[in-house]
């Protein structure tokens, strides 16, 4: 089981939901590459409204013409591992924003394979 505590680096990538890499969603390619690189974890968050360098507002509101909503991919790991991953992001992200933040990991614990699982209501199951 991987443990990560203390000082870390967070990379956040802001792209469009419709951005692709070889006909696959770009956010999926970034997550899969982060996993293959052995990074501690990655999460994708879909925005409901936003704009970037193009100054076009993208929104999920009904009757909106835009469906290319903003997406944020967040990865946290040691500074060394995150910085080693940056060249891959440079290759993948043609349009978007990539930011780095120092952070402190308070708790990072995963499930051990084969262990009990807890559902959303706190009930344990096998």
CSV table of N, CA and C in Angstrom, one decimal:
chain,number,residue,atom,x,y,z
A,1,UNK,N,0.8,-1.2,0.0
A,1,UNK,CA,0.0,0.0,0.0
A,1,UNK,C,0.9,1.2,0.0
A,2,UNK,N,0.6,2.2,-0.9
A,2,UNK,CA,1.4,3.4,-1.0
A,2,UNK,C,1.0,4.4,0.1
A,3,UNK,N,2.0,5.0,0.7
A,3,UNK,CA,1.7,6.0,1.7
A,3,UNK,C,2.3,7.3,1.2
A,4,UNK,N,1.6,8.4,1.4
A,4,UNK,CA,2.1,9.7,1.0
A,4,UNK,C,1.6,10.7,2.1
A,5,UNK,N,2.5,11.3,2.8
A,5,UNK,CA,2.2,12.3,3.8
A,5,UNK,C,3.3,13.4,3.7
A,6,UNK,N,2.9,14.5,4.2
A,6,UNK,CA,3.8,15.7,4.3
A,6,UNK,C,3.8,16.5,3.0
A,7,UNK,N,4.9,17.1,2.7
A,7,UNK,CA,5.0,18.0,1.6
A,7,UNK,C,4.8,17.3,0.3
A,8,UNK,N,4.0,17.9,-0.6
A,8,UNK,CA,3.7,17.3,-1.9
A,8,UNK,C,3.5,18.4,-2.9
A,9,UNK,N,3.3,18.0,-4.1
A,9,UNK,CA,3.0,19.0,-5.2
A,9,UNK,C,1.8,18.5,-5.9
A,10,UNK,N,0.9,19.5,-6.1
A,10,UNK,CA,-0.4,19.3,-6.8
A,10,UNK,C,-0.3,19.9,-8.2
A,11,UNK,N,-0.6,19.1,-9.2
A,11,UNK,CA,-0.7,19.7,-10.6
A,11,UNK,C,-2.2,19.6,-11.0
A,12,UNK,N,-2.7,20.7,-11.5
A,12,UNK,CA,-4.0,20.8,-11.9
A,12,UNK,C,-4.0,21.2,-13.4
A,13,UNK,N,-4.7,20.4,-14.2
A,13,UNK,CA,-4.8,20.7,-15.6
A,13,UNK,C,-6.2,21.1,-16.0
A,14,UNK,N,-6.4,22.2,-16.6
A,14,UNK,CA,-7.7,22.7,-17.0
A,14,UNK,C,-7.8,22.6,-18.5
A,15,UNK,N,-8.7,21.8,-19.0
A,15,UNK,CA,-8.9,21.6,-20.4
A,15,UNK,C,-10.4,21.6,-20.7
A,16,UNK,N,-10.7,21.4,-22.0
A,16,UNK,CA,-12.1,21.3,-22.4
A,16,UNK,C,-12.6,19.8,-22.4
A,17,UNK,N,-13.8,19.6,-22.1
A,17,UNK,CA,-14.4,18.3,-22.0
A,17,UNK,C,-14.2,17.5,-23.4
A,18,UNK,N,-14.3,18.3,-24.5
A,18,UNK,CA,-14.3,17.7,-25.8
A,18,UNK,C,-12.8,17.6,-26.3
A,19,UNK,N,-11.8,18.0,-25.6
A,19,UNK,CA,-10.4,17.8,-26.1
A,19,UNK,C,-10.1,16.4,-26.1
A,20,UNK,N,-9.4,16.0,-27.2
A,20,UNK,CA,-9.1,14.6,-27.4
A,20,UNK,C,-7.6,14.4,-27.7
A,21,UNK,N,-7.2,13.1,-27.5
A,21,UNK,CA,-5.9,12.6,-27.8
A,21,UNK,C,-6.1,11.3,-28.6
A,22,UNK,N,-5.8,11.3,-29.9
A,22,UNK,CA,-5.9,10.1,-30.7
A,22,UNK,C,-7.3,9.5,-30.5
A,23,UNK,N,-8.3,10.4,-30.7
A,23,UNK,CA,-9.7,10.0,-30.7
A,23,UNK,C,-10.3,9.5,-29.3
A,24,UNK,N,-9.5,9.7,-28.3
A,24,UNK,CA,-10.0,9.4,-26.9
A,24,UNK,C,-10.1,10.7,-26.1
A,25,UNK,N,-10.9,10.8,-25.1
A,25,UNK,CA,-10.9,12.0,-24.3
A,25,UNK,C,-9.5,12.3,-23.7
A,26,UNK,N,-9.1,13.5,-23.8
A,26,UNK,CA,-7.8,13.9,-23.3
A,26,UNK,C,-7.7,13.7,-21.8
A,27,UNK,N,-8.7,14.0,-21.0
A,27,UNK,CA,-8.7,13.8,-19.6
A,27,UNK,C,-8.4,12.3,-19.2
A,28,UNK,N,-9.0,11.4,-20.0
A,28,UNK,CA,-8.8,10.0,-19.8
A,28,UNK,C,-7.3,9.6,-20.1
A,29,UNK,N,-6.8,10.1,-21.1
A,29,UNK,CA,-5.3,9.8,-21.5
A,29,UNK,C,-4.4,10.3,-20.4
A,30,UNK,N,-4.7,11.5,-19.8
A,30,UNK,CA,-3.9,12.1,-18.7
A,30,UNK,C,-4.0,11.2,-17.5
A,31,UNK,N,-5.2,10.8,-17.1
A,31,UNK,CA,-5.3,9.9,-16.0
A,31,UNK,C,-4.6,8.6,-16.2
A,32,UNK,N,-4.8,8.0,-17.3
A,32,UNK,CA,-4.1,6.7,-17.6
A,32,UNK,C,-2.6,6.8,-17.6
A,33,UNK,N,-2.1,7.9,-18.1
A,33,UNK,CA,-0.6,8.1,-18.1
A,33,UNK,C,-0.1,8.4,-16.7
A,34,UNK,N,-0.9,9.1,-15.9
A,34,UNK,CA,-0.5,9.3,-14.5
A,34,UNK,C,-0.5,8.0,-13.7
A,35,UNK,N,-1.4,7.1,-14.0
A,35,UNK,CA,-1.5,5.8,-13.4
A,35,UNK,C,-0.2,5.0,-13.8
A,36,UNK,N,0.0,5.0,-15.1
A,36,UNK,CA,1.2,4.2,-15.7
A,36,UNK,C,2.5,4.8,-15.1
A,37,UNK,N,2.6,6.0,-14.8
A,37,UNK,CA,3.8,6.7,-14.2
A,37,UNK,C,3.9,6.4,-12.7
A,38,UNK,N,2.9,5.7,-12.2
A,38,UNK,CA,3.0,5.4,-10.7
A,38,UNK,C,2.7,6.5,-9.8
A,39,UNK,N,2.0,7.5,-10.3
A,39,UNK,CA,1.7,8.6,-9.4
A,39,UNK,C,0.6,8.2,-8.4
A,40,UNK,N,0.5,8.9,-7.3
A,40,UNK,CA,-0.3,8.5,-6.2
A,40,UNK,C,-1.8,8.5,-6.5
A,41,UNK,N,-2.2,9.4,-7.4
A,41,UNK,CA,-3.6,9.4,-7.8
A,41,UNK,C,-4.0,10.5,-8.7
A,42,UNK,N,-5.1,10.4,-9.4
A,42,UNK,CA,-5.6,11.5,-10.2
A,42,UNK,C,-7.1,11.5,-10.2
A,43,UNK,N,-7.7,12.7,-10.2
A,43,UNK,CA,-9.1,12.8,-10.3
A,43,UNK,C,-9.5,13.8,-11.3
A,44,UNK,N,-10.7,13.6,-12.0
A,44,UNK,CA,-11.2,14.5,-13.0
A,44,UNK,C,-12.5,15.1,-12.5
A,45,UNK,N,-12.6,16.4,-12.6
A,45,UNK,CA,-13.7,17.2,-12.2
A,45,UNK,C,-14.3,17.9,-13.4
A,46,UNK,N,-15.6,17.8,-13.6
A,46,UNK,CA,-16.3,18.4,-14.7
A,46,UNK,C,-16.9,19.7,-14.2
A,47,UNK,N,-16.6,20.8,-14.8
A,47,UNK,CA,-17.1,22.1,-14.4
A,47,UNK,C,-18.5,22.4,-15.0
A,48,UNK,N,-19.2,23.3,-14.4
A,48,UNK,CA,-20.5,23.7,-15.0
A,48,UNK,C,-20.5,25.0,-15.7
A,49,UNK,N,-19.4,25.7,-15.6
A,49,UNK,CA,-19.3,27.0,-16.4
A,49,UNK,C,-17.9,27.5,-16.2
A,50,UNK,N,-17.4,28.1,-17.3
A,50,UNK,CA,-16.0,28.7,-17.2
A,50,UNK,C,-15.6,29.3,-18.6
A,51,UNK,N,-14.4,30.0,-18.5
A,51,UNK,CA,-13.8,30.4,-19.8
A,51,UNK,C,-12.3,30.4,-19.6
A,52,UNK,N,-11.6,30.5,-20.7
A,52,UNK,CA,-10.2,30.4,-20.6
A,52,UNK,C,-9.6,31.4,-21.6
A,53,UNK,N,-8.5,31.0,-22.2
A,53,UNK,CA,-7.7,31.9,-23.1
A,53,UNK,C,-8.5,32.4,-24.3
A,54,UNK,N,-9.5,31.5,-24.7
A,54,UNK,CA,-10.3,31.9,-25.9
A,54,UNK,C,-11.3,32.9,-25.6
A,55,UNK,N,-11.6,33.2,-24.3
A,55,UNK,CA,-12.6,34.1,-23.8
A,55,UNK,C,-14.0,33.7,-24.1
A,56,UNK,N,-14.2,32.5,-24.6
A,56,UNK,CA,-15.6,31.9,-24.8
A,56,UNK,C,-16.1,31.4,-23.5
A,57,UNK,N,-17.3,31.7,-23.1
A,57,UNK,CA,-17.9,31.2,-21.9
A,57,UNK,C,-18.6,29.8,-22.3
A,58,UNK,N,-18.2,28.8,-21.5
A,58,UNK,CA,-18.8,27.5,-21.7
A,58,UNK,C,-19.6,27.2,-20.5
A,59,UNK,N,-20.9,26.8,-20.7
A,59,UNK,CA,-21.8,26.6,-19.6
A,59,UNK,C,-22.7,25.4,-19.8
A,60,UNK,N,-23.2,24.8,-18.7
A,60,UNK,CA,-24.1,23.7,-18.8
A,60,UNK,C,-25.5,24.1,-18.7
A,61,UNK,N,-25.8,25.4,-18.6
A,61,UNK,CA,-27.1,25.9,-18.5
A,61,UNK,C,-28.0,25.5,-19.7
A,62,UNK,N,-29.2,25.1,-19.4
A,62,UNK,CA,-30.2,24.8,-20.5
A,62,UNK,C,-30.2,25.9,-21.5
A,63,UNK,N,-30.4,25.5,-22.8
A,63,UNK,CA,-30.5,26.4,-23.9
A,63,UNK,C,-29.1,27.0,-24.3
A,64,UNK,N,-28.0,26.6,-23.7
A,64,UNK,CA,-26.7,27.0,-24.0
A,64,UNK,C,-26.2,26.3,-25.3
A,65,UNK,N,-25.5,27.0,-26.1
A,65,UNK,CA,-25.0,26.4,-27.3
A,65,UNK,C,-23.7,25.6,-27.0
A,66,UNK,N,-23.1,25.9,-25.9
A,66,UNK,CA,-21.8,25.2,-25.6
A,66,UNK,C,-22.0,23.9,-24.9
A,67,UNK,N,-21.3,22.9,-25.3
A,67,UNK,CA,-21.3,21.6,-24.6
A,67,UNK,C,-19.8,21.2,-24.2
A,68,UNK,N,-18.9,22.0,-24.6
A,68,UNK,CA,-17.5,21.8,-24.3
A,68,UNK,C,-17.2,22.4,-22.9
A,69,UNK,N,-17.7,21.7,-21.9
A,69,UNK,CA,-17.5,22.2,-20.5
A,69,UNK,C,-16.1,22.1,-20.0
A,70,UNK,N,-15.7,22.9,-19.0
A,70,UNK,CA,-14.4,22.9,-18.5
A,70,UNK,C,-14.2,21.6,-17.7
A,71,UNK,N,-13.0,21.0,-17.7
A,71,UNK,CA,-12.6,19.8,-17.0
A,71,UNK,C,-11.3,20.1,-16.3
A,72,UNK,N,-11.2,19.7,-15.0
A,72,UNK,CA,-10.0,19.9,-14.2
A,72,UNK,C,-9.5,18.5,-13.8
A,73,UNK,N,-8.2,18.2,-14.1
A,73,UNK,CA,-7.6,16.9,-13.7
A,73,UNK,C,-6.6,17.3,-12.6
A,74,UNK,N,-6.7,16.7,-11.4
A,74,UNK,CA,-5.9,17.0,-10.3
A,74,UNK,C,-5.1,15.8,-10.0
A,75,UNK,N,-3.7,16.0,-9.8
A,75,UNK,CA,-2.8,14.9,-9.5
A,75,UNK,C,-2.0,15.4,-8.3
A,76,UNK,N,-1.8,14.6,-7.3
A,76,UNK,CA,-1.0,15.0,-6.1
A,76,UNK,C,0.1,13.8,-5.9
A,77,UNK,N,1.3,14.2,-5.8
A,77,UNK,CA,2.4,13.2,-5.4
A,77,UNK,C,3.6,14.0,-4.9
A,78,UNK,N,4.7,13.4,-4.7
A,78,UNK,CA,5.9,14.1,-4.3
A,78,UNK,C,6.3,15.0,-5.4
A,79,UNK,N,7.0,16.1,-5.1
A,79,UNK,CA,7.5,17.0,-6.1
A,79,UNK,C,8.3,16.3,-7.2
A,80,UNK,N,9.2,15.4,-6.8
A,80,UNK,CA,10.0,14.7,-7.8
A,80,UNK,C,9.2,14.0,-8.8
A,81,UNK,N,8.2,13.2,-8.3
A,81,UNK,CA,7.4,12.4,-9.3
A,81,UNK,C,6.5,13.3,-10.2
A,82,UNK,N,5.9,14.4,-9.6
A,82,UNK,CA,5.1,15.3,-10.4
A,82,UNK,C,5.9,16.0,-11.4
A,83,UNK,N,7.1,16.5,-11.1
A,83,UNK,CA,7.9,17.2,-12.0
A,83,UNK,C,8.4,16.2,-13.1
A,84,UNK,N,8.6,15.0,-12.8
A,84,UNK,CA,9.0,14.0,-13.8
A,84,UNK,C,7.9,13.7,-14.8
A,85,UNK,N,6.6,13.9,-14.4
A,85,UNK,CA,5.5,13.7,-15.2
A,85,UNK,C,5.1,14.9,-16.1
A,86,UNK,N,5.7,16.1,-15.8
A,86,UNK,CA,5.4,17.3,-16.6
A,86,UNK,C,5.7,17.2,-18.1
A,87,UNK,N,6.7,16.6,-18.5
A,87,UNK,CA,7.0,16.5,-20.0
A,87,UNK,C,5.8,15.7,-20.7
A,88,UNK,N,5.2,14.8,-20.0
A,88,UNK,CA,4.0,14.1,-20.7
A,88,UNK,C,2.9,15.1,-20.8
A,89,UNK,N,2.6,15.9,-19.8
A,89,UNK,CA,1.6,16.9,-19.9
A,89,UNK,C,1.9,17.9,-21.0
A,90,UNK,N,3.2,18.3,-21.2
A,90,UNK,CA,3.6,19.2,-22.2
A,90,UNK,C,3.3,18.6,-23.6
A,91,UNK,N,3.4,17.3,-23.7
A,91,UNK,CA,3.1,16.6,-25.0
A,91,UNK,C,1.6,16.6,-25.3
A,92,UNK,N,0.8,16.4,-24.2
A,92,UNK,CA,-0.6,16.2,-24.4
A,92,UNK,C,-1.5,17.4,-24.4
A,93,UNK,N,-1.1,18.4,-23.7
A,93,UNK,CA,-2.0,19.6,-23.5
A,93,UNK,C,-1.6,20.7,-24.5
A,94,UNK,N,-2.3,20.8,-25.6
A,94,UNK,CA,-2.1,21.8,-26.6
A,94,UNK,C,-2.7,23.1,-26.3
A,95,UNK,N,-3.9,23.0,-25.8
A,95,UNK,CA,-4.7,24.2,-25.3
A,95,UNK,C,-5.2,23.9,-23.9
A,96,UNK,N,-5.0,24.8,-23.0
A,96,UNK,CA,-5.4,24.6,-21.7
A,96,UNK,C,-4.5,25.4,-20.7
A,97,UNK,N,-4.6,25.0,-19.4
A,97,UNK,CA,-3.8,25.6,-18.4
A,97,UNK,C,-3.3,24.5,-17.5
A,98,UNK,N,-2.0,24.6,-17.2
A,98,UNK,CA,-1.4,23.6,-16.2
A,98,UNK,C,-0.8,24.4,-15.1
A,99,UNK,N,-1.2,24.1,-13.9
A,99,UNK,CA,-0.7,24.9,-12.7
A,99,UNK,C,-0.1,23.9,-11.7
A,100,UNK,N,0.9,24.4,-10.9
A,100,UNK,CA,1.5,23.6,-9.8
A,100,UNK,C,1.3,24.4,-8.5
A,101,UNK,N,0.9,23.6,-7.5
A,101,UNK,CA,0.8,24.2,-6.1
A,101,UNK,C,1.5,23.3,-5.1
A,102,UNK,N,2.2,23.9,-4.2
A,102,UNK,CA,2.7,23.2,-3.1
A,102,UNK,C,1.5,22.8,-2.2
A,103,UNK,N,1.5,21.7,-1.6
A,103,UNK,CA,0.5,21.3,-0.7
A,103,UNK,C,1.0,20.4,0.4
A,104,UNK,N,0.2,20.1,1.4
A,104,UNK,CA,0.6,19.2,2.4
A,104,UNK,C,-0.5,18.1,2.5
A,105,UNK,N,0.0,16.8,2.4
A,105,UNK,CA,-0.9,15.7,2.5
A,105,UNK,C,-1.1,15.3,3.9
A,106,UNK,N,-2.3,15.3,4.4
A,106,UNK,CA,-2.6,15.0,5.8
A,106,UNK,C,-2.9,13.5,5.9
A,107,UNK,N,-3.7,13.0,4.9
A,107,UNK,CA,-4.1,11.6,5.0
A,107,UNK,C,-4.2,11.1,3.5
A,108,UNK,N,-3.5,9.9,3.3
A,108,UNK,CA,-3.6,9.3,2.0
A,108,UNK,C,-3.6,7.8,2.2
A,109,UNK,N,-4.7,7.2,2.3
A,109,UNK,CA,-4.8,5.7,2.6
A,109,UNK,C,-5.7,5.1,1.6
A,110,UNK,N,-5.3,4.1,0.9
A,110,UNK,CA,-6.1,3.3,0.0
A,110,UNK,C,-6.7,2.1,0.6
A,111,UNK,N,-7.6,1.4,-0.1
A,111,UNK,CA,-8.1,0.1,0.4
A,111,UNK,C,-7.1,-0.9,0.0
A,112,UNK,N,-7.0,-1.9,0.9
A,112,UNK,CA,-6.1,-3.0,0.5
A,112,UNK,C,-7.0,-4.0,-0.3
A,113,UNK,N,-6.4,-4.6,-1.3
A,113,UNK,CA,-7.2,-5.5,-2.2
A,113,UNK,C,-7.7,-6.7,-1.3
A,114,UNK,N,-9.0,-7.0,-1.6
A,114,UNK,CA,-9.7,-8.1,-0.9
A,114,UNK,C,-10.2,-7.6,0.5
A,115,UNK,N,-10.1,-6.4,0.9
A,115,UNK,CA,-10.6,-5.9,2.2
A,115,UNK,C,-12.1,-5.6,2.1
A,116,UNK,N,-12.7,-5.4,3.3
A,116,UNK,CA,-14.1,-5.0,3.3
A,116,UNK,C,-14.2,-3.7,2.7
A,117,UNK,N,-15.4,-3.4,2.1
A,117,UNK,CA,-15.7,-2.1,1.5
A,117,UNK,C,-16.8,-1.5,2.2
A,118,UNK,N,-16.8,-0.2,2.3
A,118,UNK,CA,-17.9,0.6,2.9
A,118,UNK,C,-18.6,1.3,1.9
A,119,UNK,N,-20.0,1.2,1.9
A,119,UNK,CA,-20.8,2.0,0.9
A,119,UNK,C,-21.0,3.4,1.3
A,120,UNK,N,-21.7,4.2,0.5
A,120,UNK,CA,-21.9,5.6,0.8
A,120,UNK,C,-22.6,5.9,2.1
A,121,UNK,N,-23.3,4.9,2.7
A,121,UNK,CA,-24.0,5.2,3.9
A,121,UNK,C,-23.2,4.6,5.1
A,122,UNK,N,-22.0,4.2,4.9
A,122,UNK,CA,-21.2,3.7,6.0
A,122,UNK,C,-21.4,2.2,6.3
A,123,UNK,N,-22.2,1.5,5.5
A,123,UNK,CA,-22.4,0.1,5.8
A,123,UNK,C,-21.3,-0.8,5.1
A,124,UNK,N,-20.9,-1.7,5.9
A,124,UNK,CA,-19.8,-2.6,5.4
A,124,UNK,C,-20.3,-3.7,4.6
A,125,UNK,N,-19.6,-4.1,3.5
A,125,UNK,CA,-20.0,-5.3,2.7
A,125,UNK,C,-18.7,-6.0,2.3
A,126,UNK,N,-18.9,-7.2,1.9
A,126,UNK,CA,-17.7,-8.0,1.5
A,126,UNK,C,-17.5,-8.0,0.0
